[in-house]
Coordinates of C-alpha atoms in Angstrom, one line a residue:
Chain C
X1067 CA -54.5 -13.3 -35.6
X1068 CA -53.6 -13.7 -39.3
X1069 CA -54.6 -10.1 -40.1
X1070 CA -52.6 -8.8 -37.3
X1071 CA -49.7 -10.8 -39.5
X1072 CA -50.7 -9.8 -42.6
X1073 CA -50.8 -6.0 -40.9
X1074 CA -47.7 -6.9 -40.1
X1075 CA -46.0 -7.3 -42.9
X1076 CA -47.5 -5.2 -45.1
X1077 CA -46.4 -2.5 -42.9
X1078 CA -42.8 -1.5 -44.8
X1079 CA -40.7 -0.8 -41.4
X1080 CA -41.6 -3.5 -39.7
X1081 CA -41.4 -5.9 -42.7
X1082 CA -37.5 -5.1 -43.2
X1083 CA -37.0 -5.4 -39.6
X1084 CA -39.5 -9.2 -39.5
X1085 CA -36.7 -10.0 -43.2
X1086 CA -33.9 -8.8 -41.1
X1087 CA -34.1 -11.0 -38.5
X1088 CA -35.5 -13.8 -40.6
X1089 CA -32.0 -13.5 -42.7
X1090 CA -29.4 -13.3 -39.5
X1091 CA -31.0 -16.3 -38.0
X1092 CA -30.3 -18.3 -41.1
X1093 CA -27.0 -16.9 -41.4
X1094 CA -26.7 -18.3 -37.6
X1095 CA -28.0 -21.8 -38.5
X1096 CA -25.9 -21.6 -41.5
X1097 CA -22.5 -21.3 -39.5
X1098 CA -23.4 -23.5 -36.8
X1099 CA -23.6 -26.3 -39.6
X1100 CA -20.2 -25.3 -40.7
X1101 CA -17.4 -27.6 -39.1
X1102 CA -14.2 -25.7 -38.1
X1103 CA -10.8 -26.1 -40.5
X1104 CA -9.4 -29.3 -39.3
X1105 CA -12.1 -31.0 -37.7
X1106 CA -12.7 -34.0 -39.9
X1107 CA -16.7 -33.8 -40.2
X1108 CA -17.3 -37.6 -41.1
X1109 CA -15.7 -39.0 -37.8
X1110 CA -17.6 -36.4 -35.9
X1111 CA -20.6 -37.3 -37.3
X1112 CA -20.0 -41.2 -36.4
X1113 CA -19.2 -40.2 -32.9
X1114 CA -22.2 -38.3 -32.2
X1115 CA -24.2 -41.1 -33.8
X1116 CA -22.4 -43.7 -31.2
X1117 CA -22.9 -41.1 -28.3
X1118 CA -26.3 -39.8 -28.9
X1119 CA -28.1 -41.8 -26.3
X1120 CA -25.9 -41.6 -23.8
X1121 CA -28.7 -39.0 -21.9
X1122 CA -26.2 -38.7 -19.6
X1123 CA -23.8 -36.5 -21.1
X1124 CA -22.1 -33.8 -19.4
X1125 CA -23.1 -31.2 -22.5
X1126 CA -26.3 -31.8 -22.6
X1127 CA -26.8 -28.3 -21.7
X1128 CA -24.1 -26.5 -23.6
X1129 CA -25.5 -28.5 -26.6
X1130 CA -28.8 -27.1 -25.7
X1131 CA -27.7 -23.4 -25.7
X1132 CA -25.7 -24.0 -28.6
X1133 CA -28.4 -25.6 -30.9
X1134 CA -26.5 -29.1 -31.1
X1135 CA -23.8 -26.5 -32.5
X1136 CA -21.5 -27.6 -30.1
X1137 CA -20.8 -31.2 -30.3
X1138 CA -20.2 -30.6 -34.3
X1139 CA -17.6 -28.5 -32.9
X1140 CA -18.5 -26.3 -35.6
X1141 CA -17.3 -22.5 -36.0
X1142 CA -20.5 -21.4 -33.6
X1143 CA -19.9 -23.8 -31.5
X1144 CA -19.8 -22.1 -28.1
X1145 CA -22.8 -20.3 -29.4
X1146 CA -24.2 -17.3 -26.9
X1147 CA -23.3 -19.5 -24.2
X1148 CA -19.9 -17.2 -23.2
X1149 CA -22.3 -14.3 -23.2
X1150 CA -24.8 -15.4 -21.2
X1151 CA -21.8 -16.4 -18.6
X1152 CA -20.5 -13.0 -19.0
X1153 CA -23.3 -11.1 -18.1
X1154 CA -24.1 -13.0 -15.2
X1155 CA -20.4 -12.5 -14.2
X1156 CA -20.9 -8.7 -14.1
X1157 CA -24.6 -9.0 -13.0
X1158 CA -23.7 -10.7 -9.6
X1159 CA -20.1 -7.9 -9.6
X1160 CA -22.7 -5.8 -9.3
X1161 CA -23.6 -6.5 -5.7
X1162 CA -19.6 -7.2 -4.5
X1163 CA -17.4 -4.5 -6.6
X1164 CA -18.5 -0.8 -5.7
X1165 CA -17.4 0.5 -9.5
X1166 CA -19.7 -1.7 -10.5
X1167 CA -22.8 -0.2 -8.6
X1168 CA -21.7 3.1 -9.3
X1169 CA -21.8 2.6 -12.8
X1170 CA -25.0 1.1 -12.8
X1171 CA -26.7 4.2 -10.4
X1172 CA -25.7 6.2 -13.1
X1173 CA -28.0 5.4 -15.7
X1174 CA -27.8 5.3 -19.8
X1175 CA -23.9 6.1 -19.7
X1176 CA -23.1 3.7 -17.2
X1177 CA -25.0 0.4 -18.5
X1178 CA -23.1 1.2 -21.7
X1179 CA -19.8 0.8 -19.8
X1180 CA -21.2 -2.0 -18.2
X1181 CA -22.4 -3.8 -21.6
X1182 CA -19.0 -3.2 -23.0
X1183 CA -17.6 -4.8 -20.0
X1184 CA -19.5 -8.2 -20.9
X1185 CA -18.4 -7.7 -24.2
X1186 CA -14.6 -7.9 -23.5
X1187 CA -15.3 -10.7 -20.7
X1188 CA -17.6 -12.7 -23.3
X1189 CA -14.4 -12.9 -25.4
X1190 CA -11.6 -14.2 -22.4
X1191 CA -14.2 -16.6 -21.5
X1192 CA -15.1 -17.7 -24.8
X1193 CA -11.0 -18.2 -25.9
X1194 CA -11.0 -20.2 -22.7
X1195 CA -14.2 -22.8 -23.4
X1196 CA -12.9 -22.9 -27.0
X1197 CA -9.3 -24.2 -25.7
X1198 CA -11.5 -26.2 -23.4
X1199 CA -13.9 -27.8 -25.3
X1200 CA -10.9 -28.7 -28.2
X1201 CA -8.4 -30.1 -25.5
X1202 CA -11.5 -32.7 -24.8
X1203 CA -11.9 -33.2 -28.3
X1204 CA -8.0 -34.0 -28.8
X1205 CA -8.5 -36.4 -25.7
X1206 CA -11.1 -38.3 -27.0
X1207 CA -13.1 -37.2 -23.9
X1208 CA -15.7 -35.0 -25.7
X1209 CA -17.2 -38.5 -26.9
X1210 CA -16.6 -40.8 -23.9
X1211 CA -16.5 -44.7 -25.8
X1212 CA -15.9 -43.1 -29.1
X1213 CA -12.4 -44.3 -30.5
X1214 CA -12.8 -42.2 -33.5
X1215 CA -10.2 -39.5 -33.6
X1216 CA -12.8 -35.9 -34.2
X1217 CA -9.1 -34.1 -35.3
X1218 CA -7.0 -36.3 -37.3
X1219 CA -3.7 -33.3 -37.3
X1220 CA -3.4 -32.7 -33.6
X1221 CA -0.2 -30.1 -34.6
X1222 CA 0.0 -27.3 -32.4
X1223 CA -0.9 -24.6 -35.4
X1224 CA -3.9 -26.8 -36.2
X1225 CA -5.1 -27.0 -32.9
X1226 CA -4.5 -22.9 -32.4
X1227 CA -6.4 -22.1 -35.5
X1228 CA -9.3 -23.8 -34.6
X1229 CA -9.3 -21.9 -31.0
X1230 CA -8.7 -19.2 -32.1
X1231 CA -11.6 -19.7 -34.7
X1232 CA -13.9 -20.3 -32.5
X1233 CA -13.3 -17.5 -30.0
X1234 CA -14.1 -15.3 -33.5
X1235 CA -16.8 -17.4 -34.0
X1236 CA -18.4 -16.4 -30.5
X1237 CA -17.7 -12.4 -31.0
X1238 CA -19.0 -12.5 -34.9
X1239 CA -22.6 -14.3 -32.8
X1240 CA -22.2 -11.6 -30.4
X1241 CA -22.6 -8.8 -33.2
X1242 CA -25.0 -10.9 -34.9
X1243 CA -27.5 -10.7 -31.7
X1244 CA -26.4 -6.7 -31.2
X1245 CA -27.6 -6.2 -34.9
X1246 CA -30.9 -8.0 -34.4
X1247 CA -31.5 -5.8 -31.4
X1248 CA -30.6 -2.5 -33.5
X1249 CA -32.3 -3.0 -36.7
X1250 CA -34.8 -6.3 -36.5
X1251 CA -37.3 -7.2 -33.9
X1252 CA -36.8 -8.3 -30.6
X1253 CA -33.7 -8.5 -28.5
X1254 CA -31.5 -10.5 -30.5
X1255 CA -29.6 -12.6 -27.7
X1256 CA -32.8 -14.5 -26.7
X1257 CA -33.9 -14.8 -29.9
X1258 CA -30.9 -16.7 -30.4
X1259 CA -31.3 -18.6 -27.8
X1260 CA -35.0 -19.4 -29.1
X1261 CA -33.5 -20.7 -32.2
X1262 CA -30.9 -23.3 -31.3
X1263 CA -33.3 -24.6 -28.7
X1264 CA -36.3 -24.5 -31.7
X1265 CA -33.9 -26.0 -34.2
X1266 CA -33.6 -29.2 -31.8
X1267 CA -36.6 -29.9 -31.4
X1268 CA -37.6 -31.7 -34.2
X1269 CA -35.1 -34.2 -34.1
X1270 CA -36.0 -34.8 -30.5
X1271 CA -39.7 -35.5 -30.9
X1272 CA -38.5 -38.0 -33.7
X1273 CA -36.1 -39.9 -31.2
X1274 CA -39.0 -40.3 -29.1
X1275 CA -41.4 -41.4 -31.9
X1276 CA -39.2 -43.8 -32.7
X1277 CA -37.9 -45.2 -29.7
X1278 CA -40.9 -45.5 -27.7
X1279 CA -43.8 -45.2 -29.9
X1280 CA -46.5 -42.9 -31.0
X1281 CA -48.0 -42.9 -27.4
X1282 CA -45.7 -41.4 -25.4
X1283 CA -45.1 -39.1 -28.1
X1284 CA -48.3 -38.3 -28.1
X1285 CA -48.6 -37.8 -24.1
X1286 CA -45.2 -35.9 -24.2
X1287 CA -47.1 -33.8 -26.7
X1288 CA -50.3 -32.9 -25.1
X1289 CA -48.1 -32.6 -22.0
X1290 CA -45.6 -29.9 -23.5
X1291 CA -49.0 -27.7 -24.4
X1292 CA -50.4 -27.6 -21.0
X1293 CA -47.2 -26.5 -19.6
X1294 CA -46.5 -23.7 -22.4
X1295 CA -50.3 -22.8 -21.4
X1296 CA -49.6 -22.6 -17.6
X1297 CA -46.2 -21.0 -18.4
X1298 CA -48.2 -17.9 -20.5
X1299 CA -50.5 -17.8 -17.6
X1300 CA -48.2 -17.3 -15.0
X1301 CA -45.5 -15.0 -17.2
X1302 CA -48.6 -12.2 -17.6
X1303 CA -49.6 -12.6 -14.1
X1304 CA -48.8 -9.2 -12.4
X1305 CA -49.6 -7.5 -9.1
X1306 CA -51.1 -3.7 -9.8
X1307 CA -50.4 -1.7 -7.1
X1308 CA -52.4 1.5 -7.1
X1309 CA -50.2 4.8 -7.0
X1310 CA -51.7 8.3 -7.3
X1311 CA -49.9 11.2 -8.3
X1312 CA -50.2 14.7 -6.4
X1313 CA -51.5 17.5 -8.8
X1314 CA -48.8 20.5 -8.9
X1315 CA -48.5 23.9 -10.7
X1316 CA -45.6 24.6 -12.8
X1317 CA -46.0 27.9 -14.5
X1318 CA -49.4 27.9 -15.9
X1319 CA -49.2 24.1 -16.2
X1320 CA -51.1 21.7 -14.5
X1321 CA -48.9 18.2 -14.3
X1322 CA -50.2 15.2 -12.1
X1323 CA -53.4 14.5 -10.3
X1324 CA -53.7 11.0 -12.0
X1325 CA -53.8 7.9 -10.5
X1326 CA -51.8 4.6 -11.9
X1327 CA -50.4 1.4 -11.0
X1328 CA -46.8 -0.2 -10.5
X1329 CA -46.8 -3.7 -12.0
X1330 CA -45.1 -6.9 -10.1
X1331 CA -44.6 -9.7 -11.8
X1332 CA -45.2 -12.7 -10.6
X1333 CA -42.0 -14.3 -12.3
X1334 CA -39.8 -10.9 -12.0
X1335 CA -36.8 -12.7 -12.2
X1336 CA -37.7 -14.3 -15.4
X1337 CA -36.0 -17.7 -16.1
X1338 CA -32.7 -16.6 -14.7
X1339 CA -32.8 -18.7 -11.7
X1340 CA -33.0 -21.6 -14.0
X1341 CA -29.8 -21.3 -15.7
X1342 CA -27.9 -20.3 -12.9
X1343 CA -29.2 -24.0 -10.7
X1344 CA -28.5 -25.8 -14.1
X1345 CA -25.4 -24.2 -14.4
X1346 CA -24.2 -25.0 -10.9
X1347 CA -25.8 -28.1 -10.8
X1348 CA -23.5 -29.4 -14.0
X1349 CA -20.0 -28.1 -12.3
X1350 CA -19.7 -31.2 -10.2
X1351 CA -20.5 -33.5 -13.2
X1352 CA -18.0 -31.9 -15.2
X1353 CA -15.6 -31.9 -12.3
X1354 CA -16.0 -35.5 -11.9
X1355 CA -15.9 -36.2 -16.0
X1356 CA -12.3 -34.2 -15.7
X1357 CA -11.1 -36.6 -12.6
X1358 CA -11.3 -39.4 -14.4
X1359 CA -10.9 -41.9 -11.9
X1360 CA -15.1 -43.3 -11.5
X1361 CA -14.2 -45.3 -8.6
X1362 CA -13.5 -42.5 -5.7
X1363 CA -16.5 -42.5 -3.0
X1364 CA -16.9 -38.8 -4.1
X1365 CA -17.3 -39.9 -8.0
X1366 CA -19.5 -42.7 -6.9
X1367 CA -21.4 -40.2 -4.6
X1368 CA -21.9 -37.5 -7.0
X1369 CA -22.7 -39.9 -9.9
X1370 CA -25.9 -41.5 -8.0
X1371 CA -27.2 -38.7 -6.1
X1372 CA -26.4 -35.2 -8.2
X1373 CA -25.9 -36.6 -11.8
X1374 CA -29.0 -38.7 -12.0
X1375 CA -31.8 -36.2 -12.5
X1376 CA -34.4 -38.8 -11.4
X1377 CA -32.8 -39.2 -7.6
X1378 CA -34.8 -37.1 -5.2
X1379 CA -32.0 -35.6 -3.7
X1380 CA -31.2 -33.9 -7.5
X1381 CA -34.6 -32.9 -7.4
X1382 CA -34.6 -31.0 -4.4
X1383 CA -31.3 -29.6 -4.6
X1384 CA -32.3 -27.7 -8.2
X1385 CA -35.4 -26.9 -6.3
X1386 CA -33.7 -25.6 -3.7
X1387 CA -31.2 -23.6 -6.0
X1388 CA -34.0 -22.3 -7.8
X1389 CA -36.0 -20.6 -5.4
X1390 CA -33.2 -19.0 -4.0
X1391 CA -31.8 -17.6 -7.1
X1392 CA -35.8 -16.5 -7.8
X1393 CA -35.0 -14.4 -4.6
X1394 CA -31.5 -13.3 -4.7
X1395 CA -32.0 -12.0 -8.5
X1396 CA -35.5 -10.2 -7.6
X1397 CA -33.4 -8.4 -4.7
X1398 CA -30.7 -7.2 -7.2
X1399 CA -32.7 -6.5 -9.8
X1400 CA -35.8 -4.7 -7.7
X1401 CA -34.8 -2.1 -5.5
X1402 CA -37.8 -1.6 -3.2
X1403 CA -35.9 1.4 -1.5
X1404 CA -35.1 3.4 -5.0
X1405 CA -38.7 3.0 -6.2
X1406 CA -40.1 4.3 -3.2
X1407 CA -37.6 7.5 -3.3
X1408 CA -38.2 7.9 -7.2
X1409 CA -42.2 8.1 -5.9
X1410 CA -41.8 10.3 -3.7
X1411 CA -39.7 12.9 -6.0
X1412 CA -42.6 12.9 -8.1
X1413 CA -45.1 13.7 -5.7
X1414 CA -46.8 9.9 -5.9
X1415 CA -48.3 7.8 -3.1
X1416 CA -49.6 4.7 -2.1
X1417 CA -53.3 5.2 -1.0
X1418 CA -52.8 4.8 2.8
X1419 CA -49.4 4.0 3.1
X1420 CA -47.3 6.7 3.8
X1421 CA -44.1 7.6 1.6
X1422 CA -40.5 7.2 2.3
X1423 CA -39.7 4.4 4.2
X1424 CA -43.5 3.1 4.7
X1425 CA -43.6 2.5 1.1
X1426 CA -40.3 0.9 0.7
X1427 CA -41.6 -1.4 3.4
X1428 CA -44.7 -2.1 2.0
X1429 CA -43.2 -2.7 -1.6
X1430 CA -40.8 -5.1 -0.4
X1431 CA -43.4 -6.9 1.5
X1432 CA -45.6 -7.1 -1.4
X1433 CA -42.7 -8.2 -3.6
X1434 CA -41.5 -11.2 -1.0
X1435 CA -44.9 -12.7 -0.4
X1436 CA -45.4 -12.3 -4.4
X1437 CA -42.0 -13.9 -5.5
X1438 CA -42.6 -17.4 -3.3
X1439 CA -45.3 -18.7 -5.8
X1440 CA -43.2 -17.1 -8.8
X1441 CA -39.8 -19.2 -7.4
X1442 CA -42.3 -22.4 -6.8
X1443 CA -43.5 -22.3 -10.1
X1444 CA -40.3 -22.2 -11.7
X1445 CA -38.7 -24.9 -9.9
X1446 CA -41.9 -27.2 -10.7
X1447 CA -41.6 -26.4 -14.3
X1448 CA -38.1 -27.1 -14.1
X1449 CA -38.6 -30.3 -12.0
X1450 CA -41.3 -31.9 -14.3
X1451 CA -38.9 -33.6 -17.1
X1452 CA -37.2 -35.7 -13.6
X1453 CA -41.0 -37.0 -12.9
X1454 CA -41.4 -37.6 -16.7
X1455 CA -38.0 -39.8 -16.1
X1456 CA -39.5 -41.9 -13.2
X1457 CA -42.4 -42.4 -15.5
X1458 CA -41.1 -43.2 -19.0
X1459 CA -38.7 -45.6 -17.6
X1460 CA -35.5 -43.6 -17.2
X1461 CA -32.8 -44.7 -19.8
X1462 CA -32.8 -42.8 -22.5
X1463 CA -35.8 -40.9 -22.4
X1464 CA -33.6 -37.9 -20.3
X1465 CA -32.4 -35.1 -22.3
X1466 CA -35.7 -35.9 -24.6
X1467 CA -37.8 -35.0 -21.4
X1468 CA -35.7 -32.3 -20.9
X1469 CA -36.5 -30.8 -24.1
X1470 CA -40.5 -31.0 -24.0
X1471 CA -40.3 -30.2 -20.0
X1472 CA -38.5 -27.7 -18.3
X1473 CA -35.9 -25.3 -18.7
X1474 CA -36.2 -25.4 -22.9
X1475 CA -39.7 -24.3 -22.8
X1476 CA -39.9 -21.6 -20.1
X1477 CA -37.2 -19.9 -22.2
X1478 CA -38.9 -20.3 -25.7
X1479 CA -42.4 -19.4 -24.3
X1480 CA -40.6 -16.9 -22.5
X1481 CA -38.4 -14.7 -25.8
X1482 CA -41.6 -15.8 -27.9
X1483 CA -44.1 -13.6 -25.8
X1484 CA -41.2 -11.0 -25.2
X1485 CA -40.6 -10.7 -29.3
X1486 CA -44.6 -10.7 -29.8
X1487 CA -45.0 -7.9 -27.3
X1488 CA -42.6 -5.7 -29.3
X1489 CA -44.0 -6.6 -32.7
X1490 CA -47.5 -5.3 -31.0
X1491 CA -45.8 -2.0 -30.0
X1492 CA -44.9 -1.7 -33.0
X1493 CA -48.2 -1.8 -34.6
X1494 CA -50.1 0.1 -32.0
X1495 CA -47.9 2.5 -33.0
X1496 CA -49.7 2.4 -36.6
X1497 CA -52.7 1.9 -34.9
X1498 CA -53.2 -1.6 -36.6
X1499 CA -54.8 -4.3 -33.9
X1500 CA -52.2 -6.4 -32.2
X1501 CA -51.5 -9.7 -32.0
X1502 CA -52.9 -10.1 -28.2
X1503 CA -56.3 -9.1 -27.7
Chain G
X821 CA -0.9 -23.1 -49.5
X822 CA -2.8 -24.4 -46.3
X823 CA -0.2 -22.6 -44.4
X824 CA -1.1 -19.2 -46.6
X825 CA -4.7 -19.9 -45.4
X826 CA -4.5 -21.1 -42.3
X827 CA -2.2 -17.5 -41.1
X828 CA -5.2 -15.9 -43.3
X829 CA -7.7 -17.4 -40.8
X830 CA -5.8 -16.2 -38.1
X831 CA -5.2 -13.3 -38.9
X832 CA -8.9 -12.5 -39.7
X833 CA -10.1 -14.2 -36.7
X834 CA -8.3 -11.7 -34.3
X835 CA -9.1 -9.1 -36.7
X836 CA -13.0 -10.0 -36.5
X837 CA -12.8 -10.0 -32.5
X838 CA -11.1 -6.2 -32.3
X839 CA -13.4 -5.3 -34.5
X840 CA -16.5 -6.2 -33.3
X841 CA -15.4 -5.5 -30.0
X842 CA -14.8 -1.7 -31.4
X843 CA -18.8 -1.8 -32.0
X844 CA -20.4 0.5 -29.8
X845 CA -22.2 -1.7 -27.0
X846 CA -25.7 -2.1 -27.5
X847 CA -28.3 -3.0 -25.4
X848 CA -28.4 -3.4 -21.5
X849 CA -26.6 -7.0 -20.7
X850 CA -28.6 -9.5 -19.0
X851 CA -31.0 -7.6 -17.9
X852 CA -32.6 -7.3 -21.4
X853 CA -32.3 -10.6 -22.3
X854 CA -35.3 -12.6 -21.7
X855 CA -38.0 -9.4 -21.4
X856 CA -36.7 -7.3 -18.9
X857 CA -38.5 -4.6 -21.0
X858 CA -35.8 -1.8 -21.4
X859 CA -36.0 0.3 -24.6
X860 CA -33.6 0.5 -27.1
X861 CA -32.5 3.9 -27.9
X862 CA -33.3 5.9 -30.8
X863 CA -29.6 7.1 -31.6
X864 CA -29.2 6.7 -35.0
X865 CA -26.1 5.3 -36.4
X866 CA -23.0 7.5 -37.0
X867 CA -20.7 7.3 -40.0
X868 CA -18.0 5.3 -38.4
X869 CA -20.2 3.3 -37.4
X870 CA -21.7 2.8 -41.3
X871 CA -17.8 2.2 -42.1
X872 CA -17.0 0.0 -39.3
X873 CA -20.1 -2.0 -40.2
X874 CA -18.3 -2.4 -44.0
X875 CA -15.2 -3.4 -42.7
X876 CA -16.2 -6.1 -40.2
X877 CA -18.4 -7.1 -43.1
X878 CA -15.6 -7.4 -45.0
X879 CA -13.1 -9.6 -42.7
X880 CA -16.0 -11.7 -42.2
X881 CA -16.2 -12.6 -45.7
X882 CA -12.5 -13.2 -45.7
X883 CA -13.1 -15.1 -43.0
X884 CA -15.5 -17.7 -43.7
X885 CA -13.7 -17.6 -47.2
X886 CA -10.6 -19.1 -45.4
X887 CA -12.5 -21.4 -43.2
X888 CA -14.1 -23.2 -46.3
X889 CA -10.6 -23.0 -48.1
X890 CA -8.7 -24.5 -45.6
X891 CA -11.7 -27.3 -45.1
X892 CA -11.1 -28.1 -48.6
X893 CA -7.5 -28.4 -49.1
X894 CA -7.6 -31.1 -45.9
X895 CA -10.2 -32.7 -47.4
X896 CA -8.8 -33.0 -50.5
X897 CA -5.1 -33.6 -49.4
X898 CA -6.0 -36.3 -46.5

């Protein structure tokens, strides 16, 4: 393991792309800590202090993506959240605006259209959450009980600069992550990711240590490595289906005749099922937070049963969610149909199933049965911090739980294998021995 | 002279979004993030490309310049 690294980096490509990265993420940390002009930094600083265990906070997901970013309302505020929003925006088009799946059909050309697409969407919705996210802070409702005021010159220029800020602060992240993809290691919009959700963790496992002693911690601990153990485990788990290829003479050539295997994952849809239940699951909150009024049946309704992560019916509803973005996301993404016609073109079979439509069949029989454990396993990873809540207590111990248990660690374990695996390819290609064995 | 630098950090701002958004669109969306596996390709960059990159490095350094600036000043006027 340590001479793969030191392989690593004495290799001199991969050692400017390892520095690269290194130095952009610092740069991101770096601007994240940076409050915007106008935003007096002191008052924030008591306000977040007052507010910080209030688990129940509306951003505690935002803050997440954001790497705490967000409540600093600092110039990265919005972080790669507007992105992430984006491409799911024209990831689910996609399915319901025709232009859309003709672009994608078409390949290398097409996807490009299609990135730049996010890109100019990622921008309208980050100028949007920016004016969002700074009316609340001129409300006083970013920091419910805080009387504090976060922006002492509420003039309209000030409060335009700092929008408009912001929105530049979400396009200069975007570039960021589209450098780190280019010319480091890794896709650089996960690895972002990875690093405002690493860069809170620290100061998490503190609050615990301190609040409710080195026990707990310590469980919490041991309890965050099994599931980051289970969560490699099930990540690499794969279904090989056997495929031979049909030996054929062009020219003098002899191409085919060997037999291989098409991999389905387990998890195929990744963690993206996660952040599409969390995100739904918070648009009632933040309806309700908006409203106002706490006394409606609704607000009452929504504030005992959806907002509370340890009720049961919160648990089963992100379950729910979960397994059926697991499934809608495998059937955009995996199209049993195309694979089976791209087979056939190339003069590959299934041993005893037939190809053409048998094989479509068959593939998207395989892939259903293989998805339910894949969907079940994310929602139980995702589930596991509301146990940890019955456990602990409840109170405070929410967003801490939330941290060590669910959604943080399936995407860290997740960009952390993804950015290994690359690395590896990198050195196979140098024949130096990789990191996994 | 907060005014100067606060049109500055406008100005910039909007700048910085054109620009990046004049960057040629890399990677596949979503379905790269979080290991869907596909490759980046090989294309090298192009020379506007190399002077775009100088420019937007550039107006970022204006940027953040103004951004501390104007952080100052308040701080030091309020």
């Amino acid at each position: 393991m340590l001479g793969a690294l030191r392989s690593a980096l004495v290799t001199p490509d991969l050692r400017r792309k390892i520095l690269f990265t290194l130095g952009i993420i610092v740069l991101y940390r770096l601007g994240a800590m940076l409050p915007s002009p106008g935003v007096s930094y002191p008052n924030v600083q008591q306000c977040v202090e007052q507010t910080r265990n209030d688990s129940e906070s509306i951003y505690s997901l935002l803050n997440l993506f954001s790497g705490g970013a967000l409540l600093q309302l600092s110039v990265l505020s919005l972080g790669i959240m507007p992105y992430i929003t984006a491409s799911i925006i024209v990831q689910l088009l996609q399915v319901v605006i025709p232009r859309f799946e003709q672009l994608k059909k078409e390949g290398q050309s097409g996807q490009a259209t299609l990135t730049q697409y996010t890109r100019y969407l990622t921008i309208a919705l980050a100028l949007l959450q920016a004016t969002g996210i700074t009316a609340l802070a001129v409300r006083g409702q970013l920091f419910p009980g805080c009387t504090t005021e976060v922006i002492p010159d509420n003039s309209v220029l000030n409060l335009v600069v700092i929008v408009v800020t912001m929105t530049a602060g979400a396009a200069l992240l975007m570039w960021m992550g589209e450098l780190i993809t280019e010319r480091g290691v890794g896709n650089g919009m996960s690895l972002l990711i990875f690093t405002s959700i690493a860069a809170r963790i620290p100061s998490q496992g503190a609050s615990i240590l301190n609040g409710q002693g080195g026990l707990v911690f310590a469980v919490v601990c041991v309890f965050g490595l099994a599931i980051i153990t289970s969560v490699v485990f099930v990540e690499q788990a794969q279904r090989r289906i056997p495929v031979q290829y049909a030996k054929r003479m062009i020219g003098r050539r002899m191409y085919g005749g060997t037999s291989t295997y098409l991999p389905l994952k387990v998890n195929q849809a990744g963690i993206i099922p996660v952040i599409f239940a969390s995100s739904l699951l918070y648009l009632p909150q933040l309806l309700g937070q908006l409203a106002g009024n706490q006394n409606t049946w609704w607000a009452r309704f929504i504030q005992t049963y959806i907002v509370d992560p340890s009720s049961w019916v919160h648990i089963l509803l992100y379950m729910a969610m979960i397994i059926f973005f697991a499934y809608f996301y495998v059937s955009i993404t995996f199209n049993p149909e195309e694979r089976a016609d791209e087979m056939k073109k190339f003069g590959g079979f299934i041993p005893g199933i037939r190809p053409g439509r048998p094989t479509a069949e068959y593939l998207s029989f395989v892939l259903s049965r293989i998805t339910l454990p894949g969907a079940l396993y994310l929602g139980i990873i995702a589930v596991l911090p509301s146990f940890f809540l019955g456990l602990t207590g409840g109170g405070q111990g929410g967003m801490q739980s939330f941290m060590f248990g669910g959604t943080a660690i399936l995407i860290m374990v997740n960009v952390g294998l993804d950015t290994v695996k690359q690395v590896e390819s990198q050195l196979t290609q140098r024949n130096y021995e990789g990191f996994l064995r | 002279m907060t005014l100067f630098l606060r049109i500055l950090l406008l100005v910039t701002s909007v700048l910085l979004v054109l620009l990046v958004l004049l960057h040629r669109a890399k990677g596949g969306g979503l379905s790269s993030l979080f290991g869907g596996g596909m490759q980046s390709s090989l294309a090298g960059s192009s020379v506007a490309e190399k002077n775009l990159d100088r420019v937007t490095l550039f107006v970022i350094a204006l940027w953040v310049i103004s951004i501390v600036g104007t952080g100052l000043l308040i701080k030091l006027n309020g």
